[in-house]
Coordinates of C-alpha atoms and ligand atoms in Angstrom, one line a residue:
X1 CA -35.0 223.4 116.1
X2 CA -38.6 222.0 116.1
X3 CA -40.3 221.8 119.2
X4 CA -43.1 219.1 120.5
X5 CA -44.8 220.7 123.0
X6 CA -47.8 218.7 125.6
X7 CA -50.4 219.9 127.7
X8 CA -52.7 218.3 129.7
X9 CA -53.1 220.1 132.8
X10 CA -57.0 219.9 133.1
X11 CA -59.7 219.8 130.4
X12 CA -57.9 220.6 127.5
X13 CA -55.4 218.5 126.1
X14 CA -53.4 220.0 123.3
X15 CA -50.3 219.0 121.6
X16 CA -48.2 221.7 119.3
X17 CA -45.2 222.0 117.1
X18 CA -43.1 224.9 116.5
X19 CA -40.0 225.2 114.6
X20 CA -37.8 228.0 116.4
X21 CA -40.4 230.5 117.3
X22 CA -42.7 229.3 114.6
X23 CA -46.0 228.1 115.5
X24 CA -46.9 225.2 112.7
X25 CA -49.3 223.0 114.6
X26 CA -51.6 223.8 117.6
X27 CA -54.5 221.2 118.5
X28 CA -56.7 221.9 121.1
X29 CA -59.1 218.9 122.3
X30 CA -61.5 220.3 124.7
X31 CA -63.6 218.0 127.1
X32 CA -66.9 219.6 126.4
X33 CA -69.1 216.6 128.7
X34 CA -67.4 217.6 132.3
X35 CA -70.6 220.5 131.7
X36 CA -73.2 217.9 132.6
X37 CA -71.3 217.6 136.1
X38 CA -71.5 221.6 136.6
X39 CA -67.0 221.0 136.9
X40 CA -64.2 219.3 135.9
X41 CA -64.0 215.7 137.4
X42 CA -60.5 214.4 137.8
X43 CA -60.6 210.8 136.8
X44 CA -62.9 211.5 133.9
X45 CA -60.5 214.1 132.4
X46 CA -57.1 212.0 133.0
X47 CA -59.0 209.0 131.0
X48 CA -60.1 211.2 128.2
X49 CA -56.6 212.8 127.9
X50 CA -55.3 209.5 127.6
X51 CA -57.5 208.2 124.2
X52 CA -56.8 211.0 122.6
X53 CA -53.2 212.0 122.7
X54 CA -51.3 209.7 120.3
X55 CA -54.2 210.7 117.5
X56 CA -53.3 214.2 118.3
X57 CA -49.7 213.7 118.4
X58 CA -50.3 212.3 114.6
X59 CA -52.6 215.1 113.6
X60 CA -49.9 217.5 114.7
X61 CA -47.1 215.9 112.9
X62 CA -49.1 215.6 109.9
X63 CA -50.6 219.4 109.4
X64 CA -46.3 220.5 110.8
X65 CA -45.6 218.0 107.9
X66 CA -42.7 216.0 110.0
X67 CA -41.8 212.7 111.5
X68 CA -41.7 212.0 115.0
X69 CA -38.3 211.6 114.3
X70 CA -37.4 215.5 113.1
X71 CA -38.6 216.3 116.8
X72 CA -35.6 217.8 118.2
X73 CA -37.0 218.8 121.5
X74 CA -39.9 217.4 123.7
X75 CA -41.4 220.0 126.8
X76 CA -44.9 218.8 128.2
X77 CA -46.6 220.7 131.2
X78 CA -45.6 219.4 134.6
X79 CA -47.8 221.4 137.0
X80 CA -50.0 223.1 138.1
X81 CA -52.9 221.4 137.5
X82 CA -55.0 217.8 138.1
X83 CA -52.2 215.4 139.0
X84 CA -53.9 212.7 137.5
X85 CA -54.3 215.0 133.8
X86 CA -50.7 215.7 134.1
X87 CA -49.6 212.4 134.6
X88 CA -50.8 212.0 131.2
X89 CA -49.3 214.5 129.3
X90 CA -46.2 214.4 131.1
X91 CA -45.1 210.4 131.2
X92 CA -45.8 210.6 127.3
X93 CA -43.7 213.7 126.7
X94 CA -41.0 211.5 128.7
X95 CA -41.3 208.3 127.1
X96 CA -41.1 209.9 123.8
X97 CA -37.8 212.0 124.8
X98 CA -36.6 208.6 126.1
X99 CA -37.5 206.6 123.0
X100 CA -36.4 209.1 120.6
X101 CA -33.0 210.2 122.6
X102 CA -34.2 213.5 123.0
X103 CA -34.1 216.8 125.1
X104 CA -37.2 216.6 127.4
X105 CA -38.3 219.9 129.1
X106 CA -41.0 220.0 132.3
X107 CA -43.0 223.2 132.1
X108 CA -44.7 225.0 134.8
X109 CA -48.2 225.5 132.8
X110 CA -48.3 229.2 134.6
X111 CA -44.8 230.2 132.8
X112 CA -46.4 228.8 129.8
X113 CA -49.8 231.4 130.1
X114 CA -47.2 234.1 130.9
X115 CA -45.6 233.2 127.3
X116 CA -48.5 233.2 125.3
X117 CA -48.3 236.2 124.5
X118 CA -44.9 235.4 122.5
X119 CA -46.9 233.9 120.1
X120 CA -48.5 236.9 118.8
X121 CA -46.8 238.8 116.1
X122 CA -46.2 241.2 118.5
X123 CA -44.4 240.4 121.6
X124 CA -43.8 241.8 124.5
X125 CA -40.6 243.4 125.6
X126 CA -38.7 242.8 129.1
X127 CA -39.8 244.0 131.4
X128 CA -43.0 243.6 131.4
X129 CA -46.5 243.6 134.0
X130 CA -48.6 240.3 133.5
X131 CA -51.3 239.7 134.6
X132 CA -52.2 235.8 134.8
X133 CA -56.0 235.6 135.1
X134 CA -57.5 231.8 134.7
X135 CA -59.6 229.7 136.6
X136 CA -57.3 228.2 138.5
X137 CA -55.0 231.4 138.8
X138 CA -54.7 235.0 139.7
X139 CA -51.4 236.5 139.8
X140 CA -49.5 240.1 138.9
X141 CA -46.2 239.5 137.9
X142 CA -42.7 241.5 136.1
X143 CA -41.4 239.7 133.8
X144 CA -37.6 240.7 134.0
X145 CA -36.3 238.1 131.7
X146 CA -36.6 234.5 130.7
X147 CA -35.2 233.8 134.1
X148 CA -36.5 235.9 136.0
X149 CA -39.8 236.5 136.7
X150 CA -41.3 238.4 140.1
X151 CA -44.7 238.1 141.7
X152 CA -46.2 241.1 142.9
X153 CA -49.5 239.8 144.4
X154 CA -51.8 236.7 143.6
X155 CA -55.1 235.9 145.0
X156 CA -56.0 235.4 148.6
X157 CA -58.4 233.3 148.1
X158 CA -60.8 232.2 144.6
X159 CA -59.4 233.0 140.9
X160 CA -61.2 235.6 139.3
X161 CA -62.2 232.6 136.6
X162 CA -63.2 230.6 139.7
X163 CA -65.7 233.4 141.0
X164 CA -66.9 234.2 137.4
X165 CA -67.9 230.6 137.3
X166 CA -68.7 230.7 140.6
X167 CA -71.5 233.2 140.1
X168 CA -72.5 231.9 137.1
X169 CA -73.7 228.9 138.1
X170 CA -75.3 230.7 141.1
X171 CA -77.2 232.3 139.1
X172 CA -78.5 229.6 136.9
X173 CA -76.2 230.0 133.7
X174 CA -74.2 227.1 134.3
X175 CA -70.6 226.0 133.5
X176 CA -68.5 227.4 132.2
X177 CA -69.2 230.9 133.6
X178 CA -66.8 233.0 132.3
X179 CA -68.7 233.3 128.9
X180 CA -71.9 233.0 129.9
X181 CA -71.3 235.8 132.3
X182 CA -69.6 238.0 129.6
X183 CA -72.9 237.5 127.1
X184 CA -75.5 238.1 129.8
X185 CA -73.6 241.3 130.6
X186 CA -73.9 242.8 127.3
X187 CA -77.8 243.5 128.0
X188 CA -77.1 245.1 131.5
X189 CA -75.9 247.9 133.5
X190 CA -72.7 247.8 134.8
X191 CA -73.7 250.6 137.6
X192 CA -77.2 248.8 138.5
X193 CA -75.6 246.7 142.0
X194 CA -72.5 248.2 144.0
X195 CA -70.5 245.2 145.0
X196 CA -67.1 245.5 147.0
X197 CA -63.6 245.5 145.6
X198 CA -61.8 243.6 148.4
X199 CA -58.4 246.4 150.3
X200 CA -55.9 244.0 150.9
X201 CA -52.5 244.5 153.1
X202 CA -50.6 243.7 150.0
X203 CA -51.9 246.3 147.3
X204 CA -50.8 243.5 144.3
X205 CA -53.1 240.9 146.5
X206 CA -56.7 240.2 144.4
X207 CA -59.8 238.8 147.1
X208 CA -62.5 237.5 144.7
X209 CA -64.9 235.3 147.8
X210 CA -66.0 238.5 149.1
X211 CA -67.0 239.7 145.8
X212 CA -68.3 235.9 145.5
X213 CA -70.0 236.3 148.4
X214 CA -71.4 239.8 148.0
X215 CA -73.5 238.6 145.1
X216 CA -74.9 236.1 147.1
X217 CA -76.1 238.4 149.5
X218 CA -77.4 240.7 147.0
X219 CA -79.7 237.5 145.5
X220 CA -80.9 236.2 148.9
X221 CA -81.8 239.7 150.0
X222 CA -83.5 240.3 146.4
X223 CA -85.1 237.4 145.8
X224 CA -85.0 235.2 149.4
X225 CA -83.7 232.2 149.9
X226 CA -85.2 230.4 147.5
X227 CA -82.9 232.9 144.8
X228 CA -85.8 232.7 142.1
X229 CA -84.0 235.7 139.9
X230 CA -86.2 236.8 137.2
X231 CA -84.8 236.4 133.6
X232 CA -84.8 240.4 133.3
X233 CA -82.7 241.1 136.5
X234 CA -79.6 238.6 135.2
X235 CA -77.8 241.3 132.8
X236 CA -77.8 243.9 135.4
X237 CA -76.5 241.3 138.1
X238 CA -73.8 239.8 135.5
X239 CA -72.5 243.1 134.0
X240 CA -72.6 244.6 138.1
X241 CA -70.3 241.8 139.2
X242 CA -67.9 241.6 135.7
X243 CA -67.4 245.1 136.3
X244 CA -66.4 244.8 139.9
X245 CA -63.9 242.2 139.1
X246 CA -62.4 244.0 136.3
X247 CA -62.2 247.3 138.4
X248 CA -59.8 245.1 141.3
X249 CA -57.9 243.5 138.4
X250 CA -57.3 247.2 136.5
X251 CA -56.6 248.6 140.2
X252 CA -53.9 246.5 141.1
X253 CA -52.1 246.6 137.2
X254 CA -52.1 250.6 137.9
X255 CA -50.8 250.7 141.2
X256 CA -47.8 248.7 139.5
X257 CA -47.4 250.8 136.8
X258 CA -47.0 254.0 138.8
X259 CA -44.3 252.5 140.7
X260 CA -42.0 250.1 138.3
X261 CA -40.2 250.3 135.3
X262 CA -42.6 248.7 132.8
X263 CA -42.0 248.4 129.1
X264 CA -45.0 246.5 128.2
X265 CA -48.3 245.0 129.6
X266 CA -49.3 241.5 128.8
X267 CA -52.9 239.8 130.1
X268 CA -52.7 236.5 129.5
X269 CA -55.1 233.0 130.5
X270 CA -58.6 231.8 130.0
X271 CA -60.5 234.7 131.4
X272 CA -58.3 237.5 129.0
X273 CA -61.2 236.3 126.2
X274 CA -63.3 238.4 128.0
X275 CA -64.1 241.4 125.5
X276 CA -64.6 244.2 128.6
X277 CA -61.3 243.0 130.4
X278 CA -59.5 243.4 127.2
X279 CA -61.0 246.9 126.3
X280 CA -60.3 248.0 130.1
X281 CA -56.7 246.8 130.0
X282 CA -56.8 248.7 126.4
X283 CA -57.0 252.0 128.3
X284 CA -54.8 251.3 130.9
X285 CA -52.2 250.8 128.1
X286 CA -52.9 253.8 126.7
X287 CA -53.1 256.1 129.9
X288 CA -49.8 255.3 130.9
X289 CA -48.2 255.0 127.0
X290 CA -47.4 251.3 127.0
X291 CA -47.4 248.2 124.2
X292 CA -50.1 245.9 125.1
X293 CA -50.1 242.6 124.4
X294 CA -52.9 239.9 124.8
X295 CA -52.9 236.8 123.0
X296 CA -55.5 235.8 120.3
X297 CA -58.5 233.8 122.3
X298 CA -56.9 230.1 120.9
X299 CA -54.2 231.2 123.3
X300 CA -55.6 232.8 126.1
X301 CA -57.0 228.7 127.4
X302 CA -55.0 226.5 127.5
X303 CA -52.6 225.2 124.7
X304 CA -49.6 223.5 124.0
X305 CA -48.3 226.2 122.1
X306 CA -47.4 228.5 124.8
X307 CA -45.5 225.0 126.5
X308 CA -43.2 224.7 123.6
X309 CA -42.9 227.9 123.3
X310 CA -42.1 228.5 126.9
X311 CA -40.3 224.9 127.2
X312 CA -38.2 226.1 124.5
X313 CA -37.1 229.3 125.9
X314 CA -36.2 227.6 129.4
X315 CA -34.1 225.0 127.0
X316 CA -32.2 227.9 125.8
X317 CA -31.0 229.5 129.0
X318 CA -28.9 225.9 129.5
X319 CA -31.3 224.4 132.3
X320 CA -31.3 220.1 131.3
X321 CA -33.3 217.9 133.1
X322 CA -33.5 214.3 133.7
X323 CA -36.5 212.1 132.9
X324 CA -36.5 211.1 136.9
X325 CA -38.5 214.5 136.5
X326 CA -42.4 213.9 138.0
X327 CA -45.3 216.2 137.5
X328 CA -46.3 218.8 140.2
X329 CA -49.6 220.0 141.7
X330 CA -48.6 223.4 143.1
X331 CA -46.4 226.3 141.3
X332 CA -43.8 226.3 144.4
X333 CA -41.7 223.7 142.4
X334 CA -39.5 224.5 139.5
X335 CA -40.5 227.9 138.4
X336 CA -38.4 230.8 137.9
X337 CA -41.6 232.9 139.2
X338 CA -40.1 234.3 142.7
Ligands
KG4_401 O1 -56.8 229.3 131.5 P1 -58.0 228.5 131.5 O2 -58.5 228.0 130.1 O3 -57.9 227.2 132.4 C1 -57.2 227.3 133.6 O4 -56.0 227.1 133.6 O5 -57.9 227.6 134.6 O6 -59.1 229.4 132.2 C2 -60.4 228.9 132.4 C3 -61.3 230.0 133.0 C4 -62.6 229.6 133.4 O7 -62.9 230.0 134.8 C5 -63.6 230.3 132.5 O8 -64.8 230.6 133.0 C6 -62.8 231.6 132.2 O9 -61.4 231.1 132.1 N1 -63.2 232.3 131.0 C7 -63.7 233.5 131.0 C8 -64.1 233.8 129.6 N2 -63.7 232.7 128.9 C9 -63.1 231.8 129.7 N3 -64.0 234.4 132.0 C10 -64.6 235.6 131.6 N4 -64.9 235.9 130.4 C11 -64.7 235.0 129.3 N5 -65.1 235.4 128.1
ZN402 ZN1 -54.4 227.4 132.2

């Protein structure tokens, strides 16, 4: 079966193919100028994800060497994410399905981070501890089975990606954070600043605004208001806060490992590129004896290939849907995350 798969949730739009479990094409347009705004803006991304689609549909078919017409199956992201983006993605995906006479599958883009690590040669086994860690998202989840899937604890308030980029741009090194953050780090000292790691009623639950919030204190108390922060004090400040928010997402993964059957571990979305996250959740795996799986960076942001791949694998279980289907801006709808 070959497999079209959309996304165009937020900055990134991305169109794949794969042929069973096969990844032949994954394209990955990413809107570099929303940096000159310090975020993404809505209307700007929805445009841009509209002029490029149908030459990235082409490109894809081209490199997968097909027709439109050996498509077998269409799934395009439905939500969460920027309405507006998603309209995009998502009224294309149907009006292909509907031109073509095609199966069209509506995927929730957080199932489809949760899958990415199915497109590494090795995969995880059921059931297995994800942790979804983007800059929309924070969540701890067991995956049981393509079906079911069971949330342990999410974030109270900011994503860790959110506060990484948060701080970043607090501290002068602009958007997006996450990397900038992870670079600046390497020349600092993890130990330098104690911030908090937030106690939450439920131990799965993640608080990254006091963290957030910490840093800020620690800057206007250093510096003043003003927050002039030498050049030489930014490592120290950027490896003290990564290391915090590293330590509450480890904390949380251990406290579920002691207490469920868990084959595998799998960390999966934009912030898993981060080189310390991935070595701590390296020796998590190996204190408790488990498979880890994090996907290659190409699919730790977003990409279509982890929505075919996941659109795919909700085709197979029997689930149909009708092209009445509209995108969604929150994950309560049409997820089997419970
Ligand atoms: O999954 P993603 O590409 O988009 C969302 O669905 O949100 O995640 C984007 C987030 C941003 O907050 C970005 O700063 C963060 O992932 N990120 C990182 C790194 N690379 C990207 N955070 C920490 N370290 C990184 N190396
Ligand atoms: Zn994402």
């Amino acid at each position: 079966m070959n497999i079209l798969g959309i996304e165009s949730s937020c900055d990134e739009t991305s169109v794949a193919i794969i042929s069973d479990e096969k990844l032949l094409s994954n394209l990955i347009s990413s809107q570099d100028f929303h940096k000159k705004y310090g975020g993404v803006v809505p209307e700007l991304s929805s445009r841009a994800h509209l002029q490029i689609i149908i030459p990235l549909i082409k490109d894809a078919l081209k490199q997968s060497n097909m027709a439109m017409t050996d498509i077998d199956l269409i799934c395009a992201t439905a939500g969460p994410g920027l309405i507006g983006a998603l309209l995009v993605g998502l009224t294309f995906g149907k009006s292909l399905a509907y031109s073509l006479k095609k199966p069209f599958v509506p995927v929730n883009h957080i199932e489809g981070h949760i899958y990415s690590g199915f497109l590494m040669d090795e995969k995880p086994e059921f059931p297995y501890l994800t942790l979804v860690v983007s800059g929309g998202h924070t969540l701890l989840l067991i995956v049981k089975s393509d079906t079911e899937i069971i949330k342990l604890g999410s974030t109270v308030d900011d994503a860790v990606g959110e506060a990484f980029d948060k701080v970043a741009k607090m501290i002068g090194l602009g958007y997006p954070g996450g990397p900038k953050i992870q670079k600046t780090a390497e020349a600092g000292n993890p130990d330098k600043i104690k911030f908090p790691v937030a106690s939450l009623k439920n131990p799965y639950d993640f608080s990254f605004s006091g963290l957030k919030t910490a840093v800020l204190r620690h800057l206007q108390q250093a510096y003043g208001m003003e927050k002039h922060v030498p050049e030489a004090d930014l490592p120290d400040i950027a490896a003290s806060f990564q290391s915090t928010a590293i330590k509450a997402l480890v904390q949380n993964a251990e406290k579920a490992l002691m207490n469920y059957e868990i084959k595998a571990i799998s960390v999966v979305g934009g912030v898993a590129a981060n080189r310390p996250l991935r070595n701590a959740f390296a020796a998590l795996a190996e204190k408790y004896g488990k498979k880890l799986v994090i996907p290659d960076f190409i699919f730790c942001g977003d990409n279509a290939a982890m929505i075919a791949y996941r659109g795919y694998k909700v085709y197979q279980t029997g689930r149909r849907y009708s092209l009445n289907y509209n995108a969604y801006p929150s994950l309560t709808q049409d997820t089997y995350i419970r």
